[in-house]
Short mmCIF file of C-alpha atoms in Angstrom, two decimals:
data_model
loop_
_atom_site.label_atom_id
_atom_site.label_comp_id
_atom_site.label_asym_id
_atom_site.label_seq_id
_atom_site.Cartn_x
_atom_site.Cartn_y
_atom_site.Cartn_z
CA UNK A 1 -3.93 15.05 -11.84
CA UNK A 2 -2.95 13.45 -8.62
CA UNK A 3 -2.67 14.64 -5.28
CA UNK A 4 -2.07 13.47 -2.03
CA UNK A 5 -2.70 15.72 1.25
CA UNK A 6 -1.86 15.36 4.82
CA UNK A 7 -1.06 18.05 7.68
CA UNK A 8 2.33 19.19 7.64
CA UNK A 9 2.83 19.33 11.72
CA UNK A 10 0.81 17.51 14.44
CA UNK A 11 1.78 17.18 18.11
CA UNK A 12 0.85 15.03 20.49
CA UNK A 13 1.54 13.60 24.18
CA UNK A 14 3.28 11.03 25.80
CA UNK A 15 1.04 8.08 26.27
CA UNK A 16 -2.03 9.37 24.12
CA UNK A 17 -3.73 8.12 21.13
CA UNK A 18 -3.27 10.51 17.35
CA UNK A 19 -4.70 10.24 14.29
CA UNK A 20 -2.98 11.38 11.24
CA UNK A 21 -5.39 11.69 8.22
CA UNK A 22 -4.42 11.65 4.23
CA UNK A 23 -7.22 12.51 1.36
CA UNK A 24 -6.10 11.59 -1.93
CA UNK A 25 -6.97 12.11 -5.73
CA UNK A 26 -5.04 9.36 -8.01
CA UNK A 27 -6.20 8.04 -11.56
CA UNK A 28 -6.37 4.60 -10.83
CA UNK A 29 -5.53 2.64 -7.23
CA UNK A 30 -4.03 -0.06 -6.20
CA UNK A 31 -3.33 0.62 -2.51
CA UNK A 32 -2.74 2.95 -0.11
CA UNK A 33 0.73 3.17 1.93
CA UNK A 34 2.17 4.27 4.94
CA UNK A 35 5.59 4.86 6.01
CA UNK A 36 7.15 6.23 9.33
CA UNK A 37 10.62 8.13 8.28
CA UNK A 38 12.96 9.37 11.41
CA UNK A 39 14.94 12.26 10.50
CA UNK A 40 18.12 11.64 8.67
CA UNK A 41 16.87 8.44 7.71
CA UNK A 42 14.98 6.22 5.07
CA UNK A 43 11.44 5.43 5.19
CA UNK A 44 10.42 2.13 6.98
CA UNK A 45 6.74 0.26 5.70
CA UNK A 46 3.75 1.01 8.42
CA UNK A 47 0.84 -0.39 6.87
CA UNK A 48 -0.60 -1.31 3.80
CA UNK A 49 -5.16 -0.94 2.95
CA UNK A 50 -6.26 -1.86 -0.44
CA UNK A 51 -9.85 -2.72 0.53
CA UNK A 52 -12.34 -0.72 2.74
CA UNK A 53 -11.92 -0.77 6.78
CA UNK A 54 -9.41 -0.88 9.55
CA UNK A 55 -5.79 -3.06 9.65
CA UNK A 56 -5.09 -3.34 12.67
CA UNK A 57 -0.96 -3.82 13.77
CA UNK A 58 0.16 -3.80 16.86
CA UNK A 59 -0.05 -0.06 18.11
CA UNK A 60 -0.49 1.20 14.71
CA UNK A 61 -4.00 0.90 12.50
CA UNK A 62 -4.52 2.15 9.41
CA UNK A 63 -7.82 2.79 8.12
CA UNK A 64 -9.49 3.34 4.25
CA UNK A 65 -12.70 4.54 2.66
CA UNK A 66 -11.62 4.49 -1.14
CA UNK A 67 -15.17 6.17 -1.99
CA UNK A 68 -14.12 9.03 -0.50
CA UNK A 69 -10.66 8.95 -1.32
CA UNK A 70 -9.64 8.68 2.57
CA UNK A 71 -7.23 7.23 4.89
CA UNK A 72 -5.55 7.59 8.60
CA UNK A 73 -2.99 6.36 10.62
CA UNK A 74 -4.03 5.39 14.08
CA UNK A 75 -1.03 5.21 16.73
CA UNK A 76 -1.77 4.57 20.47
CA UNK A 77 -0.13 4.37 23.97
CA UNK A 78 2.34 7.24 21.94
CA UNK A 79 5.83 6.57 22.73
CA UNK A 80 8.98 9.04 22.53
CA UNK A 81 10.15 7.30 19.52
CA UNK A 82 7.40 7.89 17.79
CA UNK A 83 8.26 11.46 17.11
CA UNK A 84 8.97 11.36 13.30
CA UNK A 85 7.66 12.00 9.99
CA UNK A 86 4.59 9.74 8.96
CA UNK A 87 4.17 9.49 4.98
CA UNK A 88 1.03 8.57 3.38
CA UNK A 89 1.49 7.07 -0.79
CA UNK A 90 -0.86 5.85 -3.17
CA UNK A 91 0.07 3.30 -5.73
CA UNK A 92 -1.93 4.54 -8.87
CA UNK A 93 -2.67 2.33 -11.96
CA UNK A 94 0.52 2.63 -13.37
CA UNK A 95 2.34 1.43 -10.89
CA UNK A 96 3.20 4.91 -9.91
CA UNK A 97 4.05 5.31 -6.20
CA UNK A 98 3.22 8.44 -4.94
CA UNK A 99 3.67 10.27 -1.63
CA UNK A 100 1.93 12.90 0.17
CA UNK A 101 3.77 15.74 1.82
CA UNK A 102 4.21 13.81 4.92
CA UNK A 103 3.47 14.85 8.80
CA UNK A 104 5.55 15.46 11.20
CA UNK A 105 4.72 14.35 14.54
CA UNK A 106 5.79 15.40 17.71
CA UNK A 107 5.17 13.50 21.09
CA UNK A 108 5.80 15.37 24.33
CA UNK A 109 6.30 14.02 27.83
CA UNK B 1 16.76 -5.63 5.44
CA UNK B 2 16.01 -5.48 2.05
CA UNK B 3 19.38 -5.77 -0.13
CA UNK B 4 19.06 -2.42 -2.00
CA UNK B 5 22.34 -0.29 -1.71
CA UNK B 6 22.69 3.56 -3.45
CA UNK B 7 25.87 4.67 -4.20
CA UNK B 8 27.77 7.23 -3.58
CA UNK B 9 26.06 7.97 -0.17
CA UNK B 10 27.66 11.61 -0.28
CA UNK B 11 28.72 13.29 -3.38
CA UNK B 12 29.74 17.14 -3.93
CA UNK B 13 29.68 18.30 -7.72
CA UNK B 14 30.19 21.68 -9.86
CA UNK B 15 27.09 22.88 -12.03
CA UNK B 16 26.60 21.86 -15.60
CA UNK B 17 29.08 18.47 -14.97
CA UNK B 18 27.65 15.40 -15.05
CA UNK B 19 26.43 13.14 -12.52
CA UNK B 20 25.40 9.04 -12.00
CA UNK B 21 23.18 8.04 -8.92
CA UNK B 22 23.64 3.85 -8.84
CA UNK B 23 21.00 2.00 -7.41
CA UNK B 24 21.45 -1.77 -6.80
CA UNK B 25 19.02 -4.62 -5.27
CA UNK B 26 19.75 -8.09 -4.68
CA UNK B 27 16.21 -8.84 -4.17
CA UNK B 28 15.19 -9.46 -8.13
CA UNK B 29 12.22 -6.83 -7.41
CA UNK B 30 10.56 -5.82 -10.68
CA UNK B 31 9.74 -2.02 -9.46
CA UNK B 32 12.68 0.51 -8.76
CA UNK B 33 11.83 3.80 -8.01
CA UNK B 34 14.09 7.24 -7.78
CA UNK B 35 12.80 9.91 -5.53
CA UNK B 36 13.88 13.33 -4.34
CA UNK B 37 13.29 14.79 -0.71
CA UNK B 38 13.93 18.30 -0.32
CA UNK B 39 12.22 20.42 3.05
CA UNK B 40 8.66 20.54 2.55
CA UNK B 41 8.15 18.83 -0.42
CA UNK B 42 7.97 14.91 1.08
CA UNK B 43 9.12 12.65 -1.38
CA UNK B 44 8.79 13.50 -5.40
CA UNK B 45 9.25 10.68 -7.92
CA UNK B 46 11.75 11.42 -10.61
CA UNK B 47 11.40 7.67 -12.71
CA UNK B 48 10.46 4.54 -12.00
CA UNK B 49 10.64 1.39 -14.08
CA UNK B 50 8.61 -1.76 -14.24
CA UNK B 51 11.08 -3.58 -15.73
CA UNK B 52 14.22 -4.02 -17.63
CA UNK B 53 14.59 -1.31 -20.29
CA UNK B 54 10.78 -0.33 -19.00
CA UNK B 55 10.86 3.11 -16.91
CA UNK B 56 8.26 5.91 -16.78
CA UNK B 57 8.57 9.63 -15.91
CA UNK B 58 7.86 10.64 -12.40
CA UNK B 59 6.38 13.89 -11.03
CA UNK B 60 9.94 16.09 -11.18
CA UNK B 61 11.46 14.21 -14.68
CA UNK B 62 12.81 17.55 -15.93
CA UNK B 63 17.16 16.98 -16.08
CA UNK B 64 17.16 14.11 -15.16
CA UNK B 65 17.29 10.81 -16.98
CA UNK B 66 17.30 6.85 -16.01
CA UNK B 67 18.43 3.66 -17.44
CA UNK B 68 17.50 -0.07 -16.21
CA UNK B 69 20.16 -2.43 -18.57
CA UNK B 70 19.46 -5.11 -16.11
CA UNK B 71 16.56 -6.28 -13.14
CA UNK B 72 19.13 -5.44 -10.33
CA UNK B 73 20.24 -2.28 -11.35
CA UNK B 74 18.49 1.71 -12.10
CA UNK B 75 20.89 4.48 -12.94
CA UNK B 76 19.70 8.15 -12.45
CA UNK B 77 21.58 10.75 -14.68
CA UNK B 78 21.78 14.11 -13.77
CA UNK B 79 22.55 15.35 -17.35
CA UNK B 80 23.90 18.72 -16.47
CA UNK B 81 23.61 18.98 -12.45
CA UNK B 82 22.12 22.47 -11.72
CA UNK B 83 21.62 23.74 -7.66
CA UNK B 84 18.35 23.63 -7.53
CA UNK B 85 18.80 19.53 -8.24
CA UNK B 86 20.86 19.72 -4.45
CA UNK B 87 18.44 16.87 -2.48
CA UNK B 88 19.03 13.85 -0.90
CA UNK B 89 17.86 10.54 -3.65
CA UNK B 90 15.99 7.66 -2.67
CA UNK B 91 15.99 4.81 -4.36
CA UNK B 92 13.31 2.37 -3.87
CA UNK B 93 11.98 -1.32 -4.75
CA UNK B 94 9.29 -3.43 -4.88
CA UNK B 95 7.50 -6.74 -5.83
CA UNK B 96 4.66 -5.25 -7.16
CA UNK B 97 2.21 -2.74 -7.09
CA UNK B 98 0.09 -3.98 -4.05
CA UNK B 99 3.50 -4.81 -2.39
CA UNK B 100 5.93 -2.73 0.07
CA UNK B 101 8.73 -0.66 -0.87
CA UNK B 102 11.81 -0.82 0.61
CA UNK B 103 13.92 1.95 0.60
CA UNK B 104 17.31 2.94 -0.03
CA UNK B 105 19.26 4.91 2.71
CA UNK B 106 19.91 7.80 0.17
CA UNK B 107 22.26 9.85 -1.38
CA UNK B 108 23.17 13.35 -0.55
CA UNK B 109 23.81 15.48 -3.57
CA UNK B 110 25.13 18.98 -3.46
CA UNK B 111 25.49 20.89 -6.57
CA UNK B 112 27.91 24.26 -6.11
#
């Protein structure tokens, strides 16, 4: 089977540094996704990891270890508009894209 | 922005009637992908294809059905809409399978 899982609700402040982690079980990989997705809205393209380590982009970094089947999203100096929902999808051998749950992140002042 | 356009945006339907989700890119991206978002599930694929007259069931498959007669278009039937099928649709496309998607910006569906 496949599964994707990520916390459902994280909060965070103004100015700070978050992480936002995603485990996954696919059959087969070609890459793992993430997406940032403002309510009422369509998902936008955050970052893309198909090999092992850190891409780095701006405020955002997204990190993999495909031996264990792990990723995060790294976003610092957190702004107000970076209160959404941050979706983490795995593109499986069959050209399947498939999303996690997604988190929902709330910065404070 | 990616040229992808859903239409209707909005649509309000009776159970058990019929119902056509269009999805059109002018990108000539080989993927297309349909997706449902409902609270607290994220986004669930429904099909996607790989290719003209190539498509593949998704997670949630069950009522609905897809055709891809050409590379910039992928239709999603609702056979015989039920309410538990009320969601908002995403339509998505890509290069390829190591590439982005770009999305869609949905179509609300309410089935009464």
């Amino acid at each position: 089977g496949q599964n994707i899982d990520q916390p459902t609700e994280m909060t965070a402040t103004e100015g700070a540094i978050v992480q936002i982690n995603c485990t996954y079980q696919t059959s087969g990989f070609n890459g793992l996704f993430w997406y940032q997705q403002h309510a009422g809205e369509a998902p936008t393209f955050l970052s893309y990891n198909v090999l092992d380590g850190l891409e780095e982009k701006g405020r955002f970094s997204s990190f993999l270890s495909r031996s264990k089947g792990y990723s995060y999203l790294l976003l610092k100096e957190l702004q107000m508009k970076d209160s959404a929902s941050y979706l983490c999808a795995v593109n499986n051998q069959g050209g399947k894209l498939i999303f996690g749950q997604g988190t929902e992140l709330s910065v404070k002042p | 922005d990616a040229g992808i356009t859903q239409s209707p945006r909005h649509k309000v339907t009776e159970t058990g009637t019929p119902v056509t989700l269009r999805c059109h890119q002018t990108e000539n991206h080989r993927y297309m992908y349909w997706y449902r978002q409902d609270p607290g599930h994220g986004l669930r694929l429904i099909h996607y294809s790989y290719g003209v007259k190539d498509t593949d069931k998704g997670e949630v498959s069950d009522g609905y059905s897809v055709s891809r007669s050409k590379t910039e278009d992928f239709l999603l039937t609702l056979e015989s809409a039920t309410s538990s099928q009320t969601s908002v649709y995403f339509c998505a496309i890509s290069e390829g399978r190591e590439a982005e998607a770009f999305f869609g910006q949905g179509t609300r569906l309410t089935v009464v």
